[in-house]
Coordinates of C-alpha atoms in Angstrom, one line a residue:
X550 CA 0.0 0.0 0.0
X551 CA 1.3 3.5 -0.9
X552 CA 2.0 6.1 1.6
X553 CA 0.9 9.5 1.6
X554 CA 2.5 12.4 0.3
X555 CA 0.5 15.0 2.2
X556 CA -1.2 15.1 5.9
X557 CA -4.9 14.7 6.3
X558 CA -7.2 17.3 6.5
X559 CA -7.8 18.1 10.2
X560 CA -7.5 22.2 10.5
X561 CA -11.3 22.7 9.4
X562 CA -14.2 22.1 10.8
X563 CA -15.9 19.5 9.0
X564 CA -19.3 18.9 11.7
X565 CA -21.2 15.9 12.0
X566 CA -22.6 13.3 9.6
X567 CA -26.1 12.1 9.8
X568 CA -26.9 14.7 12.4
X569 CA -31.0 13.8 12.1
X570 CA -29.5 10.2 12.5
X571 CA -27.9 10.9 15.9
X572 CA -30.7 13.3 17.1
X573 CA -32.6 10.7 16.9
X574 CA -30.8 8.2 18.4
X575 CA -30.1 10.5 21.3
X576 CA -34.0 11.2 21.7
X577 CA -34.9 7.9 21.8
X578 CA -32.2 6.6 24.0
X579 CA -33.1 8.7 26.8
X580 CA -36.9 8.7 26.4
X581 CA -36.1 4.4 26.8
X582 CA -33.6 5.3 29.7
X583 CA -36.4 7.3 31.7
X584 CA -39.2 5.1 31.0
X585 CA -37.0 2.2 32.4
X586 CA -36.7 4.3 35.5
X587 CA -40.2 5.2 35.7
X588 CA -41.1 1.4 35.1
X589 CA -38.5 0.0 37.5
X590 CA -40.5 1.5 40.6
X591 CA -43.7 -0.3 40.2
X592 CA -41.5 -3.0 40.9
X593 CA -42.7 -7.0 39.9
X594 CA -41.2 -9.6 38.2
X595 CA -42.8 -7.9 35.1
X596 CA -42.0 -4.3 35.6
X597 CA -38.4 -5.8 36.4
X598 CA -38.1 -7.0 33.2
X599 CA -40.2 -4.5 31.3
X600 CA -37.5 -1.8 32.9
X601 CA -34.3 -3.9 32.2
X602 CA -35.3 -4.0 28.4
X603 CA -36.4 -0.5 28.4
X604 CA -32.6 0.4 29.6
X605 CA -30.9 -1.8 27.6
X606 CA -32.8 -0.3 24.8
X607 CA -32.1 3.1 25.9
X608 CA -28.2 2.6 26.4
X609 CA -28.2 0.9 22.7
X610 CA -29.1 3.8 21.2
X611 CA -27.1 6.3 23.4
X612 CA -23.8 4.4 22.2
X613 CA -25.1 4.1 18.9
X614 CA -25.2 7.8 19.3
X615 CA -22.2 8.7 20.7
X616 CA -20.1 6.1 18.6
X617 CA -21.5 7.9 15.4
X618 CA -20.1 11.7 17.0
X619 CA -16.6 10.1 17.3
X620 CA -16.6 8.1 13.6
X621 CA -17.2 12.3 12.7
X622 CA -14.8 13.5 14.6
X623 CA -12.4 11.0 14.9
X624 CA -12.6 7.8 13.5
X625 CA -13.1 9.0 9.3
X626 CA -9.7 10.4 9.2
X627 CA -7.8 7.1 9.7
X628 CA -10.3 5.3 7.5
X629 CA -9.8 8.3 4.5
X630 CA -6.3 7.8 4.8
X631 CA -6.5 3.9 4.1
X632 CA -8.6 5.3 1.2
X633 CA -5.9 7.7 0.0
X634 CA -3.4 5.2 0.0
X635 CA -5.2 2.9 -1.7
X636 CA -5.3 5.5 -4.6
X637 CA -1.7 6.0 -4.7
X638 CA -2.4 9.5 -6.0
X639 CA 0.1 11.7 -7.8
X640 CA 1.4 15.4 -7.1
X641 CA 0.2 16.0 -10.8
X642 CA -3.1 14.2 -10.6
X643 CA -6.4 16.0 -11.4
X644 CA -9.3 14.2 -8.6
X645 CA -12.6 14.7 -7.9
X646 CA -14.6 14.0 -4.9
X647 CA -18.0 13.2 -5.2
X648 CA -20.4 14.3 -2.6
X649 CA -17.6 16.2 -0.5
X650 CA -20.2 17.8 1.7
X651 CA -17.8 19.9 4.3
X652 CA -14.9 18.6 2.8
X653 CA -13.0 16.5 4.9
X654 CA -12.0 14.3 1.7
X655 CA -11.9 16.7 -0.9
X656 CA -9.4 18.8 1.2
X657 CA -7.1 15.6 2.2
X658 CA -7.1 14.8 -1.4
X659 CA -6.3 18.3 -2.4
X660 CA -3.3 18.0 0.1
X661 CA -2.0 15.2 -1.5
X662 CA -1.9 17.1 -5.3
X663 CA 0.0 19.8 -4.9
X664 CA 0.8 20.6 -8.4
X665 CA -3.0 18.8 -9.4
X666 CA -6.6 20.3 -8.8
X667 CA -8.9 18.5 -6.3
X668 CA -12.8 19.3 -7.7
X669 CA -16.1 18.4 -5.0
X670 CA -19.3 18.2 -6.6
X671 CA -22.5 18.4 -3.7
X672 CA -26.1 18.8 -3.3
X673 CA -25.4 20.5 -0.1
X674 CA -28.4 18.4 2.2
X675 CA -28.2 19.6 5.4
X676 CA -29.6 16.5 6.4
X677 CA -26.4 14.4 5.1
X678 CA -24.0 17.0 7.7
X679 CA -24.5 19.2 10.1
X680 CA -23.9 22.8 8.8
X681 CA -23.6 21.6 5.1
X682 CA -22.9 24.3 2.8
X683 CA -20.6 25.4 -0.1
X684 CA -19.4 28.2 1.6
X685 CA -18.2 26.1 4.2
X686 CA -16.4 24.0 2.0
X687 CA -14.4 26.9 1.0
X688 CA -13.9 28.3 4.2
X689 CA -12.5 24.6 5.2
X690 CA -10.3 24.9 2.2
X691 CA -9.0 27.9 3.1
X692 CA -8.0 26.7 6.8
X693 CA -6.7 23.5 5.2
X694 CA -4.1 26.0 3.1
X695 CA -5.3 24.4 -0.4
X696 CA -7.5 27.0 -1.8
X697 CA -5.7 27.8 -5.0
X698 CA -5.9 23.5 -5.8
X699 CA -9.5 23.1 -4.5
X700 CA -12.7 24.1 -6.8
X701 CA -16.2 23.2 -5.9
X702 CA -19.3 22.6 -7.8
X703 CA -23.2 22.5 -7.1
X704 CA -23.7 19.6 -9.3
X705 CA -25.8 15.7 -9.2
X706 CA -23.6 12.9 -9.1
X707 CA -26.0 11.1 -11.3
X708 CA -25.1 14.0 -14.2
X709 CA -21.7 14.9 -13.5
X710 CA -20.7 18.4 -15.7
X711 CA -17.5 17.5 -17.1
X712 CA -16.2 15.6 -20.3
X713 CA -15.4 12.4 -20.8
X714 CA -12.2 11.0 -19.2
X715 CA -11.6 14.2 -16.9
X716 CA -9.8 12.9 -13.6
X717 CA -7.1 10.6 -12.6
X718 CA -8.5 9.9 -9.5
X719 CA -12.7 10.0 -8.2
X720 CA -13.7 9.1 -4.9
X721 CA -16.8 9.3 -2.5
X722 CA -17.2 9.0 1.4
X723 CA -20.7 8.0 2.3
X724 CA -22.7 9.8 -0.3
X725 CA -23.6 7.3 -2.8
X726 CA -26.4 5.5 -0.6
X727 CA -28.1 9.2 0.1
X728 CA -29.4 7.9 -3.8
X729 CA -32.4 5.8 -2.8
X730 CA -33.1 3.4 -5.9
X731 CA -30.4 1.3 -7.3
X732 CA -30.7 2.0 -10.8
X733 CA -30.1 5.8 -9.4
X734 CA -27.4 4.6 -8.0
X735 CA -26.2 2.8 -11.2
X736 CA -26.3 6.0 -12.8
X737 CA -24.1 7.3 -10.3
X738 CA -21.1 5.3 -10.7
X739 CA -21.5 5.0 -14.4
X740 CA -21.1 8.8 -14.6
X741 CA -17.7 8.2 -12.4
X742 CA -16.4 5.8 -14.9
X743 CA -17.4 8.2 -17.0
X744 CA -15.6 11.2 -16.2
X745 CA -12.4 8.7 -15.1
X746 CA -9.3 8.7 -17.1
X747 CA -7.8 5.4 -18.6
X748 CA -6.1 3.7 -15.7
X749 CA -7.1 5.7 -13.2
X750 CA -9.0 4.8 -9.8
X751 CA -11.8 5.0 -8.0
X752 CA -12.5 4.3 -4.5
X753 CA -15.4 4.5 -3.1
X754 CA -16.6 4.9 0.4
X755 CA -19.9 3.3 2.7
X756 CA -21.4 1.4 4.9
X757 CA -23.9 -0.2 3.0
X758 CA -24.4 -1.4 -0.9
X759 CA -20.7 -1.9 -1.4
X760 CA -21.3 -5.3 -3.1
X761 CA -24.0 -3.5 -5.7
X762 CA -21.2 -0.8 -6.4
X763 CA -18.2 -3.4 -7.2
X764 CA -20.9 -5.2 -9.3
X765 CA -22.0 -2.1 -11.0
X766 CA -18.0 -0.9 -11.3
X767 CA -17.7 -4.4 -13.1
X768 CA -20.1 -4.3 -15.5
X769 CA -19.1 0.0 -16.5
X770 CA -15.5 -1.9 -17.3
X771 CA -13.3 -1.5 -14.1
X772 CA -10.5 -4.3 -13.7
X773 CA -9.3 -4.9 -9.7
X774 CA -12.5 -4.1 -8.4
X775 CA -11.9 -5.1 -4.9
X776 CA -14.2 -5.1 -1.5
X777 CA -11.8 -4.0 1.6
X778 CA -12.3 -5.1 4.8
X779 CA -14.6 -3.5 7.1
X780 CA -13.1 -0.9 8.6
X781 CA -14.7 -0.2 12.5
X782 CA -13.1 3.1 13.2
X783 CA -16.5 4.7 11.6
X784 CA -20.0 3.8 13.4
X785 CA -21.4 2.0 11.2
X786 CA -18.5 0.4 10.1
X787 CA -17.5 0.9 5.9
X788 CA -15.6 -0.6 3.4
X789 CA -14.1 0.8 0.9
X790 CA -14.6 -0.6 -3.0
X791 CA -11.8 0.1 -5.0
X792 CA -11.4 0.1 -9.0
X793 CA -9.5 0.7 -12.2
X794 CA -10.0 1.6 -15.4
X795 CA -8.9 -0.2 -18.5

């Protein structure tokens, strides 16, 4: 595996994904944790185990919770830079981040191009992470120091605006599953292979349809499509599938 020639991102700030997600989880964990207290007083076999159940529940989804504010804050960064050295990128190359929200990915990538250009394309859904917004992204670039390598671009990853054959390097961190419907999806990484140079890579981030993707980056024409390992220092746990192009 190929080291890195530039540091990971880490100067910005780059919020919380899923934020609805862990609201929610947070809610409901200690709405279960209280109603397990109340219960537990009307004591009984039944209200014994009613209460037991109702904290268990409640502690669940309070870890769930908290695990998924340290995979934001923490735990992505080692798990981007097995993704970056699975791309073996070059100071020259041209890359392109799809989905790159806040940044966090765009800007390591951009770190590791110094004489390249590192392009995000977003929707911007604030419901994807917290404080989601272009201007953000720039401002993250700007703290990151990569500003003149960095361009961003309101654009669908299902009709990506730019000619065939564009980028050395295309990646995504948890963004392609925001696309509910698999043939959506299909789209998505057809327009990757799309917009990919011959021979270069993709790699591409999640925590769920990874097997659909490394089918899908198959049957577009990718050779050494390859499934990692799951990788536990993100809640849930991803994998990254990796591909490249004849």
């Amino acid at each position: 595996m190929a080291t890195l020639k530039g540091e990971i991102a880490g100067k910005g700030a780059y919020g919380i994904d899923a934020p609805k997600v862990i609201r929610n989880l947070l809610t409901i964990g200690i709405i279960l944790a209280a109603v397990g207290v109340v219960v537990l007083r009307f004591g009984g076999i039944i209200g014994m185990i009613a209460a037991i159940l109702l904290l268990f529940g409640g502690i669940v989804c309070l870890a769930e919770g908290v695990l998924m504010i340290w995979s934001s804050k923490k735990g992505k960064a080692y798990v981007v830079k097995a993704l970056i050295e699975k791309l073996n990128v070059q100071e020259t190359d041209r890359v392109l981040d799809v989905g790159c929200g806040r940044g966090f990915l765009l800007h390591s990538l951009a770190k590791q191009v110094p004489h390249g250009k590192a392009t995000g394309i977003d929707i911007w859904n604030a419901e994807d992470q917290s404080g989601n917004h272009p201007t953000v992204t720039l401002r993250n670039a700007e703290a990151e120091g990569v500003t003149e390598r960095v361009e961003i671009l309101q654009a669908d990853a299902r009709q990506l605006p730019f000619e065939d054959g564009t980028f050395d390097i295309v990646a995504s961190s948890l963004a392609i599953h925001n696309i509910s419907h698999p043939a959506e999806r299909q789209k998505a990484i057809a327009e990757i292979v799309r917009v990919l140079k011959p021979a270069g890579k993709v790699a591409l981030l999640d925590f769920q349809h990874t097997g659909e993707y490394a089918q899908v980056m198959i049957q577009s024409g990718l050779e050494q499509v390859q499934i990692s390992k799951w990788h536990f220092a993100m809640f849930p746990p991803v994998r990254i599938v990796t591909g490249v192009k004849k």
